[in-house]
XYZ file of C-alpha atoms in Angstrom:
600
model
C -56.797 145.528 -56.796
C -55.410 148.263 -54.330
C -52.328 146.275 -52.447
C -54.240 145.369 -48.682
C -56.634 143.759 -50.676
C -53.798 141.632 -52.604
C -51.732 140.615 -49.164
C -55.484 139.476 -47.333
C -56.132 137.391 -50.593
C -52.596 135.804 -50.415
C -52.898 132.009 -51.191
C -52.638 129.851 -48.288
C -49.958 127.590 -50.480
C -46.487 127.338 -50.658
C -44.629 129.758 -53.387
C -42.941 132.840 -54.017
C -44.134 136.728 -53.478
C -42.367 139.224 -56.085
C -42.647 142.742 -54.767
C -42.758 145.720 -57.350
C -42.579 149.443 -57.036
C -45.001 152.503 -58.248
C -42.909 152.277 -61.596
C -43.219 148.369 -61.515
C -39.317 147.570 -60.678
C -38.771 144.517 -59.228
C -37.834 145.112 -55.429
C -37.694 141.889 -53.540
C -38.625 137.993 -54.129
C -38.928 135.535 -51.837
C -40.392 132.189 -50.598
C -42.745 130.897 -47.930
C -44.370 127.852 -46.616
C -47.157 129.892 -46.383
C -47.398 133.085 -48.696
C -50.707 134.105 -46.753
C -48.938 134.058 -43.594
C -45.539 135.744 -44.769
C -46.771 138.215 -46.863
C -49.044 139.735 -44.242
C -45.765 139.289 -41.663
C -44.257 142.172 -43.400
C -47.454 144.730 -42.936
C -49.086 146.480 -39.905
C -53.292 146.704 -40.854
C -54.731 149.927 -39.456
C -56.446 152.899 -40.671
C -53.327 152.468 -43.215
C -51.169 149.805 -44.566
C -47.454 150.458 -43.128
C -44.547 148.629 -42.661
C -44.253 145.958 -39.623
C -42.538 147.566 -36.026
C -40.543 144.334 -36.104
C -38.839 144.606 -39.761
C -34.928 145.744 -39.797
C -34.338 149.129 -41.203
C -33.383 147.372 -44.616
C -36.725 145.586 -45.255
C -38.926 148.632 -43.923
C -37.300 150.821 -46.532
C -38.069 148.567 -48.848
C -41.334 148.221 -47.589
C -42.348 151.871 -47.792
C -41.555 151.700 -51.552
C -43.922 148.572 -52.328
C -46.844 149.358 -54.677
C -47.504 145.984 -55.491
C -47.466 142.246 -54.614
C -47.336 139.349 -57.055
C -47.621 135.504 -56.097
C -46.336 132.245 -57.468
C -47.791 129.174 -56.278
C -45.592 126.259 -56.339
C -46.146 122.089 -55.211
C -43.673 122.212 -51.654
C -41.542 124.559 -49.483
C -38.210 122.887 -51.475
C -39.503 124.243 -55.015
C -39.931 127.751 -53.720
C -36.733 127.779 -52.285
C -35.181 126.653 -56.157
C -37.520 129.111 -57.643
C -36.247 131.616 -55.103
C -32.817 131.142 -56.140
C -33.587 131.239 -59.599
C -35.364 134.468 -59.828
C -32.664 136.535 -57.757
C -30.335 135.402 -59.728
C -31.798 136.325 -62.863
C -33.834 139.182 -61.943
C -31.499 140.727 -59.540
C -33.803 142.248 -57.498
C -33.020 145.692 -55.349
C -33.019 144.305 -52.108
C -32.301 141.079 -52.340
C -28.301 139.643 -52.029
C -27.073 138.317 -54.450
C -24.096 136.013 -54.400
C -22.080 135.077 -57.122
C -20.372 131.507 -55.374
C -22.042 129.125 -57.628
C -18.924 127.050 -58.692
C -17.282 124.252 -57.661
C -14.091 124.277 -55.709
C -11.092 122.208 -57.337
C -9.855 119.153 -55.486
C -6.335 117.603 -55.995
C -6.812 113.797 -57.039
C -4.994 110.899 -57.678
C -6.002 107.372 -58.733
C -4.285 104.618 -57.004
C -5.340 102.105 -59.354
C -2.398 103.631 -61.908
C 0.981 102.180 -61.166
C 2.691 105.203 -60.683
C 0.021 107.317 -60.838
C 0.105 111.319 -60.494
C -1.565 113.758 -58.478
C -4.272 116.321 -60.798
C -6.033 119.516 -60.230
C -9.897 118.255 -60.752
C -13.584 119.957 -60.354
C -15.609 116.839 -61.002
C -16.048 114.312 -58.305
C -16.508 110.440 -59.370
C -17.760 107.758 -57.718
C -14.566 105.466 -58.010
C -13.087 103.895 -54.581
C -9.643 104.048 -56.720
C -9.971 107.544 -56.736
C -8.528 109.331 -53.625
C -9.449 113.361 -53.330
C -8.174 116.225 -51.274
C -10.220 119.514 -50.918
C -12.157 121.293 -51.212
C -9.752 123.625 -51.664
C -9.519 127.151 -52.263
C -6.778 129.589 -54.096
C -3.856 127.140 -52.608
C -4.508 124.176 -55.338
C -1.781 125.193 -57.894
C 0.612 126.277 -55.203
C -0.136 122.284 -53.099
C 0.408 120.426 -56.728
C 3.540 122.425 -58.022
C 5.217 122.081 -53.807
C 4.201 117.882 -54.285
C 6.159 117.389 -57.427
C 9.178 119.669 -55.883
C 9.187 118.025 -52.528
C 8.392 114.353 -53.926
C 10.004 112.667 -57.321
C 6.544 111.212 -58.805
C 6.117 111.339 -62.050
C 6.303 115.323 -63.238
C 4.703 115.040 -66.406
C 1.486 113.455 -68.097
C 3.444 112.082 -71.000
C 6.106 110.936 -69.136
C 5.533 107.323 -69.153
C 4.906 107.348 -72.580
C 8.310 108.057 -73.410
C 9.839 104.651 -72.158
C 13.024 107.262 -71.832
C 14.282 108.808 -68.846
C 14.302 112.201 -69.052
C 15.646 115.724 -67.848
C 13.431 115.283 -64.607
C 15.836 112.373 -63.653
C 18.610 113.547 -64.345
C 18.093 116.444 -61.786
C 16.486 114.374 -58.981
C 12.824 115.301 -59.297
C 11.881 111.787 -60.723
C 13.109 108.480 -60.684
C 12.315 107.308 -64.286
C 9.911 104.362 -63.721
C 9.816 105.035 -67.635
C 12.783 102.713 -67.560
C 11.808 100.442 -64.697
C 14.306 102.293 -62.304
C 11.900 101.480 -58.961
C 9.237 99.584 -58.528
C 5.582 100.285 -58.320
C 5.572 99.134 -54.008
C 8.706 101.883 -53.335
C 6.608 104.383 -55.407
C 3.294 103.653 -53.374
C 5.500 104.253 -50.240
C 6.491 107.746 -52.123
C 2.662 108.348 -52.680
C 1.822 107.549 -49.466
C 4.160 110.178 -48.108
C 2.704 112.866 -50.145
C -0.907 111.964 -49.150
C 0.270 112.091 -45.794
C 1.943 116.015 -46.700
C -1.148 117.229 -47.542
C -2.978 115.947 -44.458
C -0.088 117.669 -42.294
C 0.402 120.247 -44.648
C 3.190 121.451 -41.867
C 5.314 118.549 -42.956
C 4.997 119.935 -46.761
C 6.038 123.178 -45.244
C 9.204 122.006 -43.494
C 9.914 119.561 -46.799
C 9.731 123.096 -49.113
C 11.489 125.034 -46.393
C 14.884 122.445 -46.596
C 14.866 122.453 -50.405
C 15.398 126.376 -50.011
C 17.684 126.430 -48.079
C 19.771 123.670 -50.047
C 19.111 125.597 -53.194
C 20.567 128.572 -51.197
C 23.223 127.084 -50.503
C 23.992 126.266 -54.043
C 23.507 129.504 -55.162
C 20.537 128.599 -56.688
C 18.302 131.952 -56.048
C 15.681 131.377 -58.361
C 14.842 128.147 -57.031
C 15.247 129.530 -53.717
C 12.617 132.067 -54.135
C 10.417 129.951 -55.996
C 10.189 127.732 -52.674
C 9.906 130.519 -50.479
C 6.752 132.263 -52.889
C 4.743 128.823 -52.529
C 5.718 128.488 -48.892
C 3.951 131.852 -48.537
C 1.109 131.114 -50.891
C 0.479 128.091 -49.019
C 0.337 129.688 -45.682
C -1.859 132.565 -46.997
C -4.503 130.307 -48.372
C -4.992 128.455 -45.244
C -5.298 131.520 -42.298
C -5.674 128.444 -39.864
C -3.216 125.533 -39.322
C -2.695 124.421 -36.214
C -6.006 122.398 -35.201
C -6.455 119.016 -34.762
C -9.889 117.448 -33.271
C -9.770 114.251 -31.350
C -12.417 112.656 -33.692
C -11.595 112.038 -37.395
C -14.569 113.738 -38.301
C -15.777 115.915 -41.619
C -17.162 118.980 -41.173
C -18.122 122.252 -43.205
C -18.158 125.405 -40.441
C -19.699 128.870 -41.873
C -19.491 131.799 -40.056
C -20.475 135.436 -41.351
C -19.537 138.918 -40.156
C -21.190 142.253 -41.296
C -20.049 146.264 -41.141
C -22.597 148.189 -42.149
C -22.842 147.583 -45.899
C -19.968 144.752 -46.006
C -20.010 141.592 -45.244
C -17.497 138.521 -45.156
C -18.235 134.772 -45.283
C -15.639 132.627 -43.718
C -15.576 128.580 -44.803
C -13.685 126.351 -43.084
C -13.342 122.696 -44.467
C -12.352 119.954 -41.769
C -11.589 116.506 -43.391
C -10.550 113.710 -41.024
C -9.994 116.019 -37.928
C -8.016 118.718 -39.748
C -7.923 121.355 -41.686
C -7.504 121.412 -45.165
C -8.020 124.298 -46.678
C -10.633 127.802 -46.112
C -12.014 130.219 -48.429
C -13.911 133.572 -47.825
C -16.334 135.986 -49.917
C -16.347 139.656 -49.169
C -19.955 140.972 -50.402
C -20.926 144.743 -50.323
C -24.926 145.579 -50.592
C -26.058 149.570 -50.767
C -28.768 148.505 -48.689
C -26.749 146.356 -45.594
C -27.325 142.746 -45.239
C -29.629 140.277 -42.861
C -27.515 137.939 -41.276
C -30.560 135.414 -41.742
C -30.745 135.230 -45.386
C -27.811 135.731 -45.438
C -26.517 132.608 -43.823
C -29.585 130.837 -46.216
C -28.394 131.877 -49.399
C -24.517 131.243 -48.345
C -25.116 127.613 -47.621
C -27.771 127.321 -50.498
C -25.175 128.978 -53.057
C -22.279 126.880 -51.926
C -23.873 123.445 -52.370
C -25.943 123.954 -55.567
C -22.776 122.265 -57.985
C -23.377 118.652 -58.033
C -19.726 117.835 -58.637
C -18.054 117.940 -55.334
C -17.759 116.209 -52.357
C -19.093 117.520 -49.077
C -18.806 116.946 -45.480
C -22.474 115.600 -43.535
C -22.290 118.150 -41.033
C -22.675 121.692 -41.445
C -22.009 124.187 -38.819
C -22.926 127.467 -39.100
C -21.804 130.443 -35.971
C -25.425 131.331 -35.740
C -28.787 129.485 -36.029
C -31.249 131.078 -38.732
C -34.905 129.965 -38.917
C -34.275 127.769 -42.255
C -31.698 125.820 -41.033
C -34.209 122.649 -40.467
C -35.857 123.340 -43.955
C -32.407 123.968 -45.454
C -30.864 120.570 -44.202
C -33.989 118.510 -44.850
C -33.499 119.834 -48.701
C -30.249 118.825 -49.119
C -30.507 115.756 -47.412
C -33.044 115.334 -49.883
C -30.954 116.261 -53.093
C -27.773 114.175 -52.314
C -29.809 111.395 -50.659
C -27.637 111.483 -47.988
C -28.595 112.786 -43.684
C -27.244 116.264 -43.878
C -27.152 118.200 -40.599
C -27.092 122.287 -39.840
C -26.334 122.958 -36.463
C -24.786 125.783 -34.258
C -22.849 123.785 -31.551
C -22.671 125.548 -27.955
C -19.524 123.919 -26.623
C -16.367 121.284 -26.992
C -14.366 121.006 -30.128
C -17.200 121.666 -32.340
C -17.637 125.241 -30.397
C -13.794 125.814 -30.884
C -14.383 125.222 -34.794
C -17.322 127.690 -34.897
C -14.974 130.136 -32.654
C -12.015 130.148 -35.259
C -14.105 130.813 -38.038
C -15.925 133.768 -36.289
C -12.271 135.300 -35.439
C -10.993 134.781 -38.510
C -14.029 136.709 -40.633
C -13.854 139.440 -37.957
C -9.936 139.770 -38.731
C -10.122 139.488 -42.302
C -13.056 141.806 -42.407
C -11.138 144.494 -40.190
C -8.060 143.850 -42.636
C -10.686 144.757 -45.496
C -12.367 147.816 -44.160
C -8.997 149.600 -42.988
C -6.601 149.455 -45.910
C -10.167 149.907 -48.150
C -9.478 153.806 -49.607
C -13.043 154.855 -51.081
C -12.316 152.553 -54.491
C -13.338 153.634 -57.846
C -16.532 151.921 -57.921
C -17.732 153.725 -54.827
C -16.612 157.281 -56.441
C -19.402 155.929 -60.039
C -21.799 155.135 -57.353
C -22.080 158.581 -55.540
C -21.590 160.150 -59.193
C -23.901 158.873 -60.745
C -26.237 158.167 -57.974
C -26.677 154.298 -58.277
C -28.792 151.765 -57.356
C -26.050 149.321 -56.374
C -22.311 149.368 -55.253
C -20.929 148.424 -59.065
C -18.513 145.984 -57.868
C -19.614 143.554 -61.306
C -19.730 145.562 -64.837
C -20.409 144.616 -68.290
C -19.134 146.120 -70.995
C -20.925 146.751 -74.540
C -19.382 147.458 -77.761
C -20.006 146.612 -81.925
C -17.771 146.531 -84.999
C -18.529 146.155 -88.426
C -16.898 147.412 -92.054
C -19.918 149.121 -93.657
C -22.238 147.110 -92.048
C -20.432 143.484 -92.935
C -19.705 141.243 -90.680
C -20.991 142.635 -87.723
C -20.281 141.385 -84.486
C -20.378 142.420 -80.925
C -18.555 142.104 -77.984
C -19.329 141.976 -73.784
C -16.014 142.701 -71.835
C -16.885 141.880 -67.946
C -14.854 144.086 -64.598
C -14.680 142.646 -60.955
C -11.845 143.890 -59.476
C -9.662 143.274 -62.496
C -11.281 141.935 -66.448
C -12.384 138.383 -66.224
C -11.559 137.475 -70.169
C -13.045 133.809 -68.561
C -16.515 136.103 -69.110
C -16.166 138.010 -72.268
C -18.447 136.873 -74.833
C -18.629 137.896 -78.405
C -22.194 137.892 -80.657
C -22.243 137.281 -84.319
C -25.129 139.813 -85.010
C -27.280 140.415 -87.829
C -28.558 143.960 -88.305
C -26.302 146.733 -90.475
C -27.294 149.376 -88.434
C -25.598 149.791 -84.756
C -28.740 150.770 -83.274
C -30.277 147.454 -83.857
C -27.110 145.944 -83.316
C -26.603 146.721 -80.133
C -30.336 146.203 -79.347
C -30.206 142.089 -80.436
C -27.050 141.928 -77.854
C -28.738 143.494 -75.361
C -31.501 141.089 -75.987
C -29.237 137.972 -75.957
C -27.622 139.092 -72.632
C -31.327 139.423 -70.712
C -31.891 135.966 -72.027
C -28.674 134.847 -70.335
C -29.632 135.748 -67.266
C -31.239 132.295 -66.296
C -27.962 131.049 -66.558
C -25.616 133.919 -65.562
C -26.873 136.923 -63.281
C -26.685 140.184 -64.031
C -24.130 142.762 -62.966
C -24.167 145.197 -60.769
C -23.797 147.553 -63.970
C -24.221 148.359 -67.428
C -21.925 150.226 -69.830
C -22.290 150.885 -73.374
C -20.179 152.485 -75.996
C -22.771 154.910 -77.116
C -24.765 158.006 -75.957
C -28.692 159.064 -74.612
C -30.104 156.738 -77.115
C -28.579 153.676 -76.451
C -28.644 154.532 -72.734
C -32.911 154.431 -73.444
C -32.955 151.488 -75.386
C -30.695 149.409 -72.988
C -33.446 150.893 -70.153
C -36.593 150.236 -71.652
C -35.301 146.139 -72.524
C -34.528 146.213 -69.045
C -38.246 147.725 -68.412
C -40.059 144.777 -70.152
C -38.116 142.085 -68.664
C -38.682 143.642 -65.282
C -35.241 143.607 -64.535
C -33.806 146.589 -61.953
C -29.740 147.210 -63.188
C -28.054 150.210 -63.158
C -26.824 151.903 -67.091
C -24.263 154.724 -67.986
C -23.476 155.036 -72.062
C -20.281 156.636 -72.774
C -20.286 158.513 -76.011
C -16.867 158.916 -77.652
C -15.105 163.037 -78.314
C -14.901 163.511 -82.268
C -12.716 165.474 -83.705
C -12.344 165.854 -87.660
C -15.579 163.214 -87.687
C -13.303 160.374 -86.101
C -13.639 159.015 -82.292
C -10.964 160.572 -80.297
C -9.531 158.138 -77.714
C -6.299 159.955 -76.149
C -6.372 158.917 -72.327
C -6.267 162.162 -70.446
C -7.197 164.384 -73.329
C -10.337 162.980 -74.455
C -13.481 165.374 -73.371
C -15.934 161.876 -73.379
C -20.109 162.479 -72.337
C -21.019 160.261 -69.575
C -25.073 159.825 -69.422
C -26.379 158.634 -66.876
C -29.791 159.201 -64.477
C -29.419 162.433 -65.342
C -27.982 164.675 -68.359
C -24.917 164.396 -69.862
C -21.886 165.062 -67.565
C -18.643 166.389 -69.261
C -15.984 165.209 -66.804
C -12.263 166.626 -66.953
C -10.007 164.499 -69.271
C -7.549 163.933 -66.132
C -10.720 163.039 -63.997
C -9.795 159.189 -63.247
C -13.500 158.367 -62.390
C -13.809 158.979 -66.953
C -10.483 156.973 -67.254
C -11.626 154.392 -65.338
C -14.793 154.309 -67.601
C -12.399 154.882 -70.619
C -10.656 151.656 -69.776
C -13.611 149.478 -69.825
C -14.670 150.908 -72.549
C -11.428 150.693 -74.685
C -11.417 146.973 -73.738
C -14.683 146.344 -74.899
C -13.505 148.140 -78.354
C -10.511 146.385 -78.844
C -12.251 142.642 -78.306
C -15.025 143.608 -80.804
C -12.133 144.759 -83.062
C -9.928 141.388 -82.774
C -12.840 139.207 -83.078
C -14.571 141.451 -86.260
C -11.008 141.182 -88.307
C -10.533 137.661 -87.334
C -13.789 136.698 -88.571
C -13.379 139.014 -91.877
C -9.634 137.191 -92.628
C -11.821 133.551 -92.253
C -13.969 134.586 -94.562
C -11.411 136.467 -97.027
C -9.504 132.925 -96.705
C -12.732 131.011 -97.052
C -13.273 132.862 -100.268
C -9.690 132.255 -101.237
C -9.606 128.639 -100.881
C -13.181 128.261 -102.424
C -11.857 129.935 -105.694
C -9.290 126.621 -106.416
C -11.195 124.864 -108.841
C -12.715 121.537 -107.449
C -12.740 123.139 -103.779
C -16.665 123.049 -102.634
C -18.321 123.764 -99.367
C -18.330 120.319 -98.459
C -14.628 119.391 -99.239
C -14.084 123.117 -96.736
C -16.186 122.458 -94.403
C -13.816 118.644 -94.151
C -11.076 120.870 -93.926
C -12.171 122.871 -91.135
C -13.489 119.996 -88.830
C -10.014 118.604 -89.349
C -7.638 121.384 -89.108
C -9.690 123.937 -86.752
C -8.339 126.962 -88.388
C -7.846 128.587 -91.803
C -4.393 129.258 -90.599
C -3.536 125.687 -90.010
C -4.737 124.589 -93.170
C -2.616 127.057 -94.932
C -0.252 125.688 -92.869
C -0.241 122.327 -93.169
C 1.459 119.936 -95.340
C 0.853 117.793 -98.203
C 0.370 114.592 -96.770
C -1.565 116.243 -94.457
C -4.299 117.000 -97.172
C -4.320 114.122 -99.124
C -5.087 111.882 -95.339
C -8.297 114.773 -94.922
C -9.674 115.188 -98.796
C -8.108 112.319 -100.848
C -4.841 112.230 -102.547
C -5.361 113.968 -106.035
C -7.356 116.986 -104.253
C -4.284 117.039 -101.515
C -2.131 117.496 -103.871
C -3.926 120.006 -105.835
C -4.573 121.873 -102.823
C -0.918 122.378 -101.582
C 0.205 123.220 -104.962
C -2.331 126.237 -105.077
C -1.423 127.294 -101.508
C 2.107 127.343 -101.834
C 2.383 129.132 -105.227
């Protein structure tokens, strides 16, 4: 069915459109109320089918590249915006943004119903009026717990009280041992309280940290001294704005959003009783520029999808965007609870929406200026893109002669995020396959975790093809380069600076100068992705050589191991442990029997 035909048939429902190019690449998704009246939005009807007058220059580009529309009908408006979410995020479409700010921020918490309770670093929010919560905060949560315990003695350490002993914390002021009843549990509410209140009027935590300096300073104590003065400043950096105070003791979450040309900043600001208690910001960058629109949509939509966290009713957000109403009425809907989205026009509220607009202008200008052109944007002109590769995964496989072969995903955003690697226990003895069934695992993944921005495999042109055409059937648009390894004497030559590695990419093969730091960049990831396939490939050939070993004691069985591993965790600790430890975990006689063996 030629495409006009397809947009006039458009269901009259609510759901989500999928458009494709002439190769069938996934370009854009989205939702509507109405697909029949969206769809056609997009599309001027005349003697031919062309792109809208009243589209930005983002979505008419995209436009002139459509070859085909797809629909999926849905049962309401709030199911096609889920769907939505879900499909960018694991399709990744070309045009579409996609954010990566699906977590929950960590609070710091304390539960008043403990004696002498202690404040926590926490991501899960419960539903107990013992519990009291501060946040949400942003990279300033270590710095506020570590400045509590060194501006207020509470108890310093979780297994303090447990030691009914007084301790080195005492002894240097920074507790006062209610391990051995030295105060009483009303002077160390009062203590509490005055911490609480710190964090509230985090300019009275300030002043606290800034006369402990200069007392350790005056001791000679430098270390301490600059360890006061590096959470002062850590502090102060997390929080851009301090001094604002509204006359009502309200809650409020204020967005506001800035954009230059293919960058873009969100600024949060998080007001809890009247103040300020903390701020975070995103920087995104999109090859194709942003819409401040969807933009704003998918920011709030992104931010309150975690569960665990608390929130404030009212939303404000610098500019209005036409699913504000829809976007409000769906979360009010999801935390059964009146959420609002507004754009206030004057009085305190305005003043909020004002800060955060100068602060994401500043901190965007800050960006853009000491910004060189990075690394990432030198691959992207290289190798001729699709996107900025700000988010790259890393493929490699090891194996001994085809045994145990496993494989390994390192991931790069601004820096390795080992929170991200993954390793595969694989199954195939060749490393073709091999790197195929990872491959395969990793598309699966992407209902849970999006794709990158890019692709790179230890490998050449053919694994470049297979890792394309995987792509190709799951309809999935994401950049690949393969970077093949320089032999010499029939063994991979990795000297950084001297190695003469093949790049492939859209293109042939290009044979970049060793000293070219756009290969050494590429060298590094790949390197990293080698040497976590490598650790995890001899760590799981030594459990199995000790496996082996151990099941070679006569009377040792794959029951009385497996006991041994569910207790101890590791081969290492039980070749580590001691006698009495075996005989509690698989009976006295085999204990015995056991250690004796080991410790010949």
């Amino acid at each position: 069915m030629m495409l006009a035909q397809k947009i006039k048939n458009a269901p009259k429902s609510a759901g989500i459109y999928q458009y494709f190019n002439a190769s069938g690449a996934l370009l854009y998704v989205g939702k509507a109320k109405n697909l029949h009246n969206r769809v056609k939005s997009y599309f001027r009807f005349s003697e031919q089918l062309s792109a809208s007058p009243t589209l930005s220059a983002r979505i008419t580009k995209m436009i002139h590249e459509v070859e085909n529309v797809e629909y999926i009908v849905v049962q309401s408006e709030h199911d096609a915006l889920i769907l939505e979410n879900s499909l960018i995020k694991q399709l990744k479409p070309k045009y579409n943004i996609l954010l990566r700010d699906d977590k929950t921020y960590p609070y710091i918490a304390i539960n008043l119903a403990d004696p002498f309770p202690r404040f926590e670093i926490t991501r899960k929010i419960t539903n107990d009026k013992n519990m009291k919560y501060f946040g949400p905060l942003s990279g300033s949560a270590k710095a506020l717990l570590e400045a509590l315990y060194l501006a207020f003695p509470l108890v310093q350490k979780k297994g303090c009280l447990k030691e009914k002993k007084a301790c080195l914390f005492y002894q240097i002021g920074r507790c006062l041992a209610p391990c051995e009843a030295k105060i009483e549990t009303a002077s160390y509410a009062k203590i509490v309280q005055q911490a609480l209140e710190s964090l509230s009027e985090q300019k009275k935590l300030l002043h606290l940290l800034h006369v402990k300096m200069e007392e350790a300073s005056l001791k000679l104590n430098f270390e301490e001294a600059a360890k006061l003065r590096d959470l002062m400043r850590s502090i102060k950096e997390s929080l851009h704005v301090t001094h604002v105070e509204l006359s009502t003791l309200e809650n409020y979450d204020v967005f506001a959003i800035e954009i230059v040309e293919k960058t873009a900043v969100i600024m949060r600001l998080f007001i809890r009783a009247g103040k300020i208690v903390s701020t975070s910001h995103s920087f995104l960058h999109h090859v194709h520029g942003f819409d401040k629109e969807e933009l704003y949509q998918r920011a709030l939509f992104e931010f309150y999808q975690p569960m665990h966290q608390t929130f404030a009713h009212h939303i404000l957000v610098a500019e209005s965007f036409e699913e504000a109403d829809a976007l409000a009425v769906f979360l009010s809907e999801k935390f059964n609870q009146k959420i609002t989205i507004s754009t206030p026009q004057k009085g305190e509220k305005r003043h909020l929406i004002s800060l955060a607009k100068e602060n994401a202008h500043l901190l965007l200008l800050q960006h853009i200026t000491k910004q060189h052109t990075s690394i990432t944007e030198q691959l992207h002109a290289l190798f001729d893109l699709t996107a900025l590769p700000k988010r790259i995964e890393i493929f490699d496989n090891s194996h001994l002669g085809g045994t145990s072969p496993v494989g390994a995903m390192v991931v790069w955003d601004e820096g390795f995020l080992k929170a991200s690697y993954r390793h595969y226990l694989l199954h195939h003895k060749d490393e073709y396959a091999q790197m195929r069934e990872m491959l395969e695992r990793r598309i699966a993944d992407f209902k849970k975790e999006s794709p990158p921005d890019l692709w790179l495999l230890d490998g050449g042109k053919t694994l470049r093809q297979l890792a394309l055409g995987l792509l190709k059937e799951a309809r999935i648009s994401l950049d690949v380069l393969a970077i093949a390894k320089e032999k010499i004497d029939a063994k991979a030559h990795r000297a950084k600076g001297s190695a003469h590695d093949l790049v492939y990419g859209k293109s042939s093969a290009l044979k970049l100068a060793p000293a070219d730091k756009r290969l050494q960049f590429l060298q590094k990831l790949r390197d990293e992705a080698h040497r976590f396939a490598i650790s995890f490939h001899q760590k799981k050939k030594r459990s199995k050589d000790l496996s082996m070993e151990l099941l070679s004691i006569e009377g040792m069985g794959q029951a009385t191991l497996k006991k041994l591993v569910s207790y101890f965790g590791t081969f290492e600790a039980i070749y580590a442990a001691t006698q009495e430890e075996l005989e509690v975990t698989i009976g006295k006689k085999m204990g015995e029997k056991l250690f004796q063996s080991l410790n010949k």
